[in-house]
Coordinates of C-alpha atoms in Angstrom, one line a residue:
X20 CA 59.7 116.8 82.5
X21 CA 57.2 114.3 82.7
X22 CA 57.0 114.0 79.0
X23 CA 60.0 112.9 79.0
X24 CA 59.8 110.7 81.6
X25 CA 56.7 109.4 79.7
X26 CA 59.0 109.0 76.3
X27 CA 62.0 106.9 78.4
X28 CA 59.1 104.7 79.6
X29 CA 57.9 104.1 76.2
X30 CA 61.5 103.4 74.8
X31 CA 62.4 100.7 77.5
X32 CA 58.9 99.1 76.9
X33 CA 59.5 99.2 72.9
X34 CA 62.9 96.9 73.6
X35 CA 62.8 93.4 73.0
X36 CA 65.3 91.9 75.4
X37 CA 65.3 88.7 73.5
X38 CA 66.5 90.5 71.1
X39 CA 70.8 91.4 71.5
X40 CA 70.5 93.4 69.0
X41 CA 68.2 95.6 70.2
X42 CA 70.2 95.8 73.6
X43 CA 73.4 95.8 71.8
X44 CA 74.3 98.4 69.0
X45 CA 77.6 99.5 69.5
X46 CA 79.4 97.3 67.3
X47 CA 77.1 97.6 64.5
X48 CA 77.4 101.2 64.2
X49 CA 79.0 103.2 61.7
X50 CA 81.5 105.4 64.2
X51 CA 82.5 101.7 65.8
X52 CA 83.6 100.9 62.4
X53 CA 85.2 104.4 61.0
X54 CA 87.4 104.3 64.1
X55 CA 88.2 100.6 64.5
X56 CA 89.3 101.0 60.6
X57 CA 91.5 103.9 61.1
X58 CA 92.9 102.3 64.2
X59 CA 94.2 99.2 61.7
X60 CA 95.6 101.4 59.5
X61 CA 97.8 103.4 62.0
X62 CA 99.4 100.3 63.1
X63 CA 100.3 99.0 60.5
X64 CA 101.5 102.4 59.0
X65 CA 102.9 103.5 62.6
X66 CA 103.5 106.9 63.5
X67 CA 104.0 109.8 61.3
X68 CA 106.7 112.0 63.1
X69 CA 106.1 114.7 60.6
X70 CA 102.8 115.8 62.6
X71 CA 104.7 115.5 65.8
X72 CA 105.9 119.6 65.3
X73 CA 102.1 121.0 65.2
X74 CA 99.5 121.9 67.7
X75 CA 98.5 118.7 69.5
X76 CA 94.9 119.8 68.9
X77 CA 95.3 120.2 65.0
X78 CA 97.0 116.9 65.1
X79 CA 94.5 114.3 63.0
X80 CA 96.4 111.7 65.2
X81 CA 95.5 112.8 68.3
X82 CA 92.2 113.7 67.4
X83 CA 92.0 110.0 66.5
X84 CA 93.2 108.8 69.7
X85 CA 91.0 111.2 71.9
X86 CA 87.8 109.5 69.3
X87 CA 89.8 105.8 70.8
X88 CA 89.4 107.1 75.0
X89 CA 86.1 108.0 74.1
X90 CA 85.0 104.7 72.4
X91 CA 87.2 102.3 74.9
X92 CA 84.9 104.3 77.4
X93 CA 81.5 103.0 75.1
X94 CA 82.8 100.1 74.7
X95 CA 82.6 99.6 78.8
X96 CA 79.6 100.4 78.8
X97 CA 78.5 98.1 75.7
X98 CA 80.2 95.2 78.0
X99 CA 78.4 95.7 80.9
X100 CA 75.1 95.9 79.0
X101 CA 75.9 92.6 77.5
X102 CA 77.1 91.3 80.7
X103 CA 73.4 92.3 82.1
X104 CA 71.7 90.2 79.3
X105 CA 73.9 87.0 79.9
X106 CA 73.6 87.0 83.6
X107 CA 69.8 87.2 82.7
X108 CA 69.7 84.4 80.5
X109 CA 72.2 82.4 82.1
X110 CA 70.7 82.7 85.6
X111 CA 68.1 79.9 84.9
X112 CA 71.2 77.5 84.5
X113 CA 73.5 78.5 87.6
X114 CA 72.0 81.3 89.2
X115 CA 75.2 81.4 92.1
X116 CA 77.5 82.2 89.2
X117 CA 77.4 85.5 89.5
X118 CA 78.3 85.9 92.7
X119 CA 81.1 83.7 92.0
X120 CA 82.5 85.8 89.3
X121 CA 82.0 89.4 89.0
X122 CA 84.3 90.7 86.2
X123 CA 82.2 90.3 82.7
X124 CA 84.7 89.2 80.5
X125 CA 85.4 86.2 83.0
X126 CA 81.8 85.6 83.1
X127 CA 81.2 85.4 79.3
X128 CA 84.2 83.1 79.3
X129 CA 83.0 80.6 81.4
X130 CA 79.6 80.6 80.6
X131 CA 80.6 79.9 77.4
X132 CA 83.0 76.9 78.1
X133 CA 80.0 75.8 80.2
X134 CA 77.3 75.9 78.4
X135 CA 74.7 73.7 79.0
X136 CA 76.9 71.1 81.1
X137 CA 75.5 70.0 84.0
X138 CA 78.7 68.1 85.2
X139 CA 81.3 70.3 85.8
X140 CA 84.3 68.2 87.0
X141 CA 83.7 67.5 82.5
X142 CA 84.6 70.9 82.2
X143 CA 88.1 72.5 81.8
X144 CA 88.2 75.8 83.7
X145 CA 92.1 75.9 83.6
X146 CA 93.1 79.3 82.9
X147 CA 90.1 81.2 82.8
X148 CA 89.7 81.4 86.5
X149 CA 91.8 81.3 89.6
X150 CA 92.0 77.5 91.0
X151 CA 90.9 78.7 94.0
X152 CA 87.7 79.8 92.2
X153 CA 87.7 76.8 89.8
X154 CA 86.9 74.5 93.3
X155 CA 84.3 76.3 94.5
X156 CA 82.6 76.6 91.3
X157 CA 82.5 73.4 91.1
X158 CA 81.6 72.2 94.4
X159 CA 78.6 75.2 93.8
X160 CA 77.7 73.5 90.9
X161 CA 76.9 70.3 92.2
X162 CA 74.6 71.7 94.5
X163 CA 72.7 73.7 92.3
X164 CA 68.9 74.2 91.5
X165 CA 69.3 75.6 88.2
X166 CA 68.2 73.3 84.9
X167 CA 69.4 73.3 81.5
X168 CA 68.5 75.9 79.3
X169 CA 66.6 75.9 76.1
X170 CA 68.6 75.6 72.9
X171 CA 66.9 78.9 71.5
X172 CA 68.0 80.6 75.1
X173 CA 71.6 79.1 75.1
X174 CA 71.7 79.7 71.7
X175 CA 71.3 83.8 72.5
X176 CA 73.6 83.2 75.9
X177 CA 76.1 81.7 73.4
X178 CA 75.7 84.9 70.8
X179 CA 76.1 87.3 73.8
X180 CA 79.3 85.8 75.3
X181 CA 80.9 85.8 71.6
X182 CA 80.3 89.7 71.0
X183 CA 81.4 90.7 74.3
X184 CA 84.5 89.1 73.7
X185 CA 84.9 90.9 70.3
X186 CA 84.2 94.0 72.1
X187 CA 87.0 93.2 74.6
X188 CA 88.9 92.2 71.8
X189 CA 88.8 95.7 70.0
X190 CA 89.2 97.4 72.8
X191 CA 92.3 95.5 73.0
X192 CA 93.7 96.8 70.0
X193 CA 92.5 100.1 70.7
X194 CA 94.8 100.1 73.5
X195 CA 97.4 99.1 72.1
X196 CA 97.4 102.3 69.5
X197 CA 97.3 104.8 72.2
X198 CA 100.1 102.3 73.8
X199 CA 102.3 103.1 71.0
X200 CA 101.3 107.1 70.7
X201 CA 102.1 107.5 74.0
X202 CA 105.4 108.6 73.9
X203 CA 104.5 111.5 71.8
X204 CA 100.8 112.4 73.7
X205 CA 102.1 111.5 77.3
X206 CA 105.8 111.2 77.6
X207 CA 105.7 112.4 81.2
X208 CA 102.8 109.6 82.6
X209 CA 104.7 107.2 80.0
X210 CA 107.8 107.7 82.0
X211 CA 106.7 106.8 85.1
X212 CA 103.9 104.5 84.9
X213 CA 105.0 102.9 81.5
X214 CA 102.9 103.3 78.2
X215 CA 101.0 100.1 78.8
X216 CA 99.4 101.5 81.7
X217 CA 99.3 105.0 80.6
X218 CA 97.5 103.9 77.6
X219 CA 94.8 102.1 80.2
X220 CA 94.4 105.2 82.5
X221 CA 93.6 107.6 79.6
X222 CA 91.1 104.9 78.4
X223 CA 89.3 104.2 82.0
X224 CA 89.2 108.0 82.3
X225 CA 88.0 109.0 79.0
X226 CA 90.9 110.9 77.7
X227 CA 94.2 112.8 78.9
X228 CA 92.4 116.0 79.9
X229 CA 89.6 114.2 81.8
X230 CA 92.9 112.2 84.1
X231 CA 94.1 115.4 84.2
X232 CA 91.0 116.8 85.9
X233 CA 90.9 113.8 88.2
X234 CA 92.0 113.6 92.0
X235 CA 94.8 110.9 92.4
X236 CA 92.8 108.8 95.1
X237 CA 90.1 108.8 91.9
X238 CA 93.6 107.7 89.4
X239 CA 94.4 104.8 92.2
X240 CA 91.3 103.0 91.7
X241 CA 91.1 102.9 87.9
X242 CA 90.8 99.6 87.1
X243 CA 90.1 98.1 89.8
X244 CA 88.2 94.6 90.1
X245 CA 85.8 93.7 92.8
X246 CA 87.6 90.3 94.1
X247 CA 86.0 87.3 95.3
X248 CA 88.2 86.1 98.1
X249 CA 85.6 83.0 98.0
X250 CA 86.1 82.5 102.3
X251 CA 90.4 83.0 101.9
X252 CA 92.4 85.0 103.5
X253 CA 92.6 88.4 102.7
X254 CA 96.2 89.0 104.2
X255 CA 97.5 88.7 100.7
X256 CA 95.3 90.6 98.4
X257 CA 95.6 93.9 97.6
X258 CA 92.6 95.8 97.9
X259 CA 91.7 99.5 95.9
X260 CA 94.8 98.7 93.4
X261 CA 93.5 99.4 89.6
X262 CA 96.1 99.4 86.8
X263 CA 98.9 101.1 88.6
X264 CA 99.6 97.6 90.2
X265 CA 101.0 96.7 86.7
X266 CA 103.9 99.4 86.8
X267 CA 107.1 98.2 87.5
X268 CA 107.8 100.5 90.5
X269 CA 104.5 98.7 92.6
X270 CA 106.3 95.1 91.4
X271 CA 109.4 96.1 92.7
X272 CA 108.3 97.5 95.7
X273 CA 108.3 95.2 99.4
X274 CA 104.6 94.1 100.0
X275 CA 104.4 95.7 103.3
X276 CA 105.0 99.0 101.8
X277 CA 102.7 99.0 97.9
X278 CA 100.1 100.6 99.6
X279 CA 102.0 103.9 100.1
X280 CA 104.0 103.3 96.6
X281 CA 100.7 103.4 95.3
X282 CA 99.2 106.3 96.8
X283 CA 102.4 107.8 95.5
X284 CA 102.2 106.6 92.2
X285 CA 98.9 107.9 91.7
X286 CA 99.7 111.8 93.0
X287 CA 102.8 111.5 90.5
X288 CA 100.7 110.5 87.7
X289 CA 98.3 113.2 88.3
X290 CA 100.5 115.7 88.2
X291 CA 102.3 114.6 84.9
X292 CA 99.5 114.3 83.0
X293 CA 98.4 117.9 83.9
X294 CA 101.7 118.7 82.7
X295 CA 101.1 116.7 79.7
X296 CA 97.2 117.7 79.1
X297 CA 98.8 121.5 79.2
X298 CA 102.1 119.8 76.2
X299 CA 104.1 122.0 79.3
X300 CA 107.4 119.6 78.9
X301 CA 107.0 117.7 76.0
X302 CA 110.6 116.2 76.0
X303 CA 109.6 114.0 79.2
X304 CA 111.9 115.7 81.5
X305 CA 109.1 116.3 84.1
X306 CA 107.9 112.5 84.4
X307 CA 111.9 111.0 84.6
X308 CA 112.1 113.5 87.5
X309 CA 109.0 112.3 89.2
X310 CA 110.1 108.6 88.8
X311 CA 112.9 109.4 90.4
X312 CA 111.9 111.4 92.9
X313 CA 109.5 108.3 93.8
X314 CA 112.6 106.1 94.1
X315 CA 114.2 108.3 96.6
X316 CA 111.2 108.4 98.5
X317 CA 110.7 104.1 98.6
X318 CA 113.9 103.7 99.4
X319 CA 114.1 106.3 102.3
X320 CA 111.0 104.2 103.3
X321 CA 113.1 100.7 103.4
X322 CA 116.4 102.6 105.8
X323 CA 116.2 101.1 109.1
X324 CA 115.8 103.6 112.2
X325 CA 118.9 105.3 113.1
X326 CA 120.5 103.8 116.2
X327 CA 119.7 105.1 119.2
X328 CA 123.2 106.5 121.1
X329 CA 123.7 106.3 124.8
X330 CA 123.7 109.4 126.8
X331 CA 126.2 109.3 129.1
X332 CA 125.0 110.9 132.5
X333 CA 125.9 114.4 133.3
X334 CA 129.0 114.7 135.8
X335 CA 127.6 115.3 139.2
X336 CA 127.7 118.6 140.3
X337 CA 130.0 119.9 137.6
X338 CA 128.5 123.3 137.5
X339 CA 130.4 125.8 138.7
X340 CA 128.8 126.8 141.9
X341 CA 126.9 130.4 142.0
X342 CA 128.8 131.7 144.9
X343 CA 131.2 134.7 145.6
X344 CA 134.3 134.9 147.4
X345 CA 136.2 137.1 149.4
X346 CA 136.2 138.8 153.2
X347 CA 132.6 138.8 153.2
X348 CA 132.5 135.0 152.1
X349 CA 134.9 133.7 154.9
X350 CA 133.5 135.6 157.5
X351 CA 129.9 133.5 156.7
X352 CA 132.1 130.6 156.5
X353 CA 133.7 131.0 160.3
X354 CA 130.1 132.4 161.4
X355 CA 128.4 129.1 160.3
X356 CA 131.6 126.6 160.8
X357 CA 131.3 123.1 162.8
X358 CA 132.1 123.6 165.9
X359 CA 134.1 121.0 168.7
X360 CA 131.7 120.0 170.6
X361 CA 129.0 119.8 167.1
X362 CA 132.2 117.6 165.9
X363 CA 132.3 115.0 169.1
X364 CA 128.8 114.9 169.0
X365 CA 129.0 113.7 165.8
X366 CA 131.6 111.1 166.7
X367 CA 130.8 107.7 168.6
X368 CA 132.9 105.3 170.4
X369 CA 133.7 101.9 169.6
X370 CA 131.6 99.6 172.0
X371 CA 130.7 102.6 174.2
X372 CA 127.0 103.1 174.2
X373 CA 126.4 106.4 174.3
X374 CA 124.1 109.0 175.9
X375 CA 121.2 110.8 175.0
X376 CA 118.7 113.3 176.1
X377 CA 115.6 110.9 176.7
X378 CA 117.8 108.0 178.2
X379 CA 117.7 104.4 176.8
X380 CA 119.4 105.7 173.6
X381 CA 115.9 107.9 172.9
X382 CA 115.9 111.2 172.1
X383 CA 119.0 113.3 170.0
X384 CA 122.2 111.1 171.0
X385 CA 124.7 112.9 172.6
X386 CA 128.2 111.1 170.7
X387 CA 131.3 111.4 172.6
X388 CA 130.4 114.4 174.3
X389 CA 131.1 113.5 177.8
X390 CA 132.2 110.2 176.9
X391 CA 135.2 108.5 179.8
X392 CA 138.7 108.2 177.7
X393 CA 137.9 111.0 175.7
X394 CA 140.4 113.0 177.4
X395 CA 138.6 116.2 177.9
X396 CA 136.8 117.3 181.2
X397 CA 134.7 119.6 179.2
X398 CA 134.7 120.8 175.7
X399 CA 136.5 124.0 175.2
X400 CA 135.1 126.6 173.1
X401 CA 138.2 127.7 170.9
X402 CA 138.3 131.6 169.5
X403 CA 137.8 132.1 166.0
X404 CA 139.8 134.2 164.4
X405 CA 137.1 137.0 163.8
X406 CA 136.4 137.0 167.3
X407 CA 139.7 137.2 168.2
X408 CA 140.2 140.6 165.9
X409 CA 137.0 142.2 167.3
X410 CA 138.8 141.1 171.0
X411 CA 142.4 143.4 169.8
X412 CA 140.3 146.2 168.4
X413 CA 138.4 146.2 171.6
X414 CA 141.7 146.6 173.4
X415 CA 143.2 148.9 171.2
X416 CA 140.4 151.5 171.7
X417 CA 140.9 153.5 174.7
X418 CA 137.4 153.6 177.3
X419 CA 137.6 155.6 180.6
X420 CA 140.8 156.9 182.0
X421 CA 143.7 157.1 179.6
X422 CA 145.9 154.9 181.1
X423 CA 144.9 155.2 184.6
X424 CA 143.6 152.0 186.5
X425 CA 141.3 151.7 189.2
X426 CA 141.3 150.5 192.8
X427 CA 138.9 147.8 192.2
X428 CA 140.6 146.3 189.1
X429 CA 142.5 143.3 190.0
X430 CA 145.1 141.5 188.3
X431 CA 144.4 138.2 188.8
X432 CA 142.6 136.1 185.9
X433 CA 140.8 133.2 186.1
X434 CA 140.9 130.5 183.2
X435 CA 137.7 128.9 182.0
X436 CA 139.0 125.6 183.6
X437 CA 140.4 127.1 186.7
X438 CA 136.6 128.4 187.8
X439 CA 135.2 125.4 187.3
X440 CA 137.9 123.6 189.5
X441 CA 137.2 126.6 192.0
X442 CA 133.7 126.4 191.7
X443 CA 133.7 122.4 192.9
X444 CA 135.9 123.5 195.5
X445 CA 133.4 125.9 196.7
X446 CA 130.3 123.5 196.7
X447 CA 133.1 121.1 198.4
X448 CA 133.7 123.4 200.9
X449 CA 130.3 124.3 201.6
X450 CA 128.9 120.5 202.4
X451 CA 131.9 119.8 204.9
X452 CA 130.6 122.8 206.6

């Protein structure tokens, strides 16, 4: 292990990194140029359909195109190496560009339209950059320490920026092969994210079966750029978006709801290119059913709330009341009835105070019991009707004597009301004496 640690050490110090090409060798080597030839020809000889019946393995087409994921993959790489070596060249001249602009190609664009300007209000950055980044570029610019370079350095800066933009350019064309051979390698991803951007996501990923090995929250950030806001508001950039911002089912979809399109899109997509690493539906049947079922779902998303209906309250006391009837019943009834004198009580008179047990209106009021103009001496207690049948059984029973009276029964009766007059008569008596 530590010889090898020891043999890396050696290699890094045996690079020149003056030198490009000794940081740079992709494009000079032979399997660059085997593949980038081959890649010619099949565009302008397009697809032979007569493969299309064998093995997809055994097909010298798509062993060509898995050879294209795996060099737009080193061809990544090769950028950001390049990238590296112009940032550290270039960083003499305008060291805050960097943090200005972060994607590579961008950067080897404008350092090259640059150059060794010192002015940049001389300089047309139309339609390289954002103008919201072209401003503050150039107000960065006139505020910066860096000095003009060397013509040897810019010279090398120059170099630098021209092969990473032939290296984006082939990778270009690369893409747009597996573009057009998408239809027959992925028909299910095609169909739902489009062969333009199926044809990136198998690039960024290094083939079909490595997508297919991929989670989806991996599949939603392929391609995504680090964005310099450059102190703007962030309320309308979309952040973690890669390539599947470029399907046409994220476009179409309200602003306030990509972000779940996209998590969407990116489940779909892994599951129909697992169906299409596996050729389990070659036809494209699978992928036309997933866009569609993604469809549904977004527009089930944009359905306003169902209306909420008014419950009408329930109908007081409309329950049917747990109670039995019958003898028993009315006999509870009569036993627990109001009675007269729980009735006058209950009743007042108009402008007749009434009385009460504590006096002064205190105490349990007393109502029209004993009230003047109410008619009644006293209240009578009337017989209820159960008490009146207990009263003709009682008679009808036989105690004693059949028939025979005594000597000290009388048959004189006295009415409730007649003893109270002849009791007051009494008392009468009784103080004249």
């Amino acid at each position: 292990m530590e010889e090898d640690i020891d043999g890396d050490i050696e290699d890094i110090e045996a690079l020149n990194y003056d030198d490009l090409d000794n940081v740079s060798k992709l494009q000079k080597s032979q399997r660059f140029t085997d593949i980038m030839q081959k890649v010619e020809a099949a565009l302008q000889n397009g697809s032979d359909i007569s493969n299309h019946g064998m093995v997809l393995e055994d097909d010298p087409e798509y062993q060509l195109i898995v050879d294209c994921n795996v060099l737009s993959v080193d061809i990544e790489n090769e950028i950001v190496i390049i990238h590296n070596f112009i940032r550290d060249k270039y960083r003499l001249k305008f060291p805050e560009l960097e943090s200005l602009v972060h994607h590579p190609i961008d950067y080897a664009r404008v350092v090259k339209k640059i150059g060794n300007e010192m002015d940049l209000t001389l300089v047309d950055l139309e339609g390289l950059l954002p103008s919201a980044i072209i401003m503050v570029v150039s107000v960065t610019a006139s505020t910066t320490s860096g000095k003009p370079l060397p013509e040897d350095v810019l010279q090398k800066t120059i170099d630098a920026c021209d092969r990473a933009l032939a290296l984006d350019a082939a990778k270009k064309k690369v893409l747009d092969f597996v573009e057009s051979r998408m239809s027959y390698i992925a028909p299910n991803l095609s169909a739902i994210v489009g062969s333009a951007v199926a044809a990136k996501l198998m690039g960024t990923a290094g083939g079909l079966s490595a997508l297919a090995k991929m989670p989806a929250c991996n599949v939603q950030l392929l391609g995504a750029k680090k964005k310099n806001l450059a102190g703007f508001s962030t309320a309308t950039s979309q952040f973690r978006v890669g390539y599947l911002e470029q399907t046409e089912i994220f476009q179409s979809t309200p602003p306030p709801l990509r972000m779940r399109a996209c998590r969407l899109l990116a489940a779909k997509s892994t599951l129909a290119a697992r169906v299409d690493s596996t050729r389990g539906d070659p036809s494209g049947t699978a992928g036309r059913s997933f866009r569609e079922e993604i469809h549904k779902k977004i527009e089930k998303w944009q359905e306003p709330p169902p209306a909420k209906q008014p419950k009408p309250l329930p109908v007081p006391d409309s329950e049917p009341k747990k109670k039995r009837g019958g003898r028993r019943l009315r006999k509870m009834k009569e036993r627990y009835a109001v009675t007269d004198m729980r009735k006058l009580a209950n009743r007042m008179l108009f402008g007749v105070p009434e009385e009460s047990s504590l006096g002064d209106g205190l105490g349990e009021g007393y109502g029209m019991l004993g009230q003047a103009g109410s008619g009644k001496l006293r209240v009578s207690v009337g017989q209820s009707k159960l008490a009146a049948k207990v009263a003709k059984r009682f008679k009808e029973k036989s105690y004693g004597s059949s028939g025979a009276t005594s000597g000290l029964t009388s048959s004189l009766a006295f009415t409730p009301v007649q003893v109270y007059i002849s009791k007051h008569e009494f008392i009468g008596a009784n103080l004249m004496l």
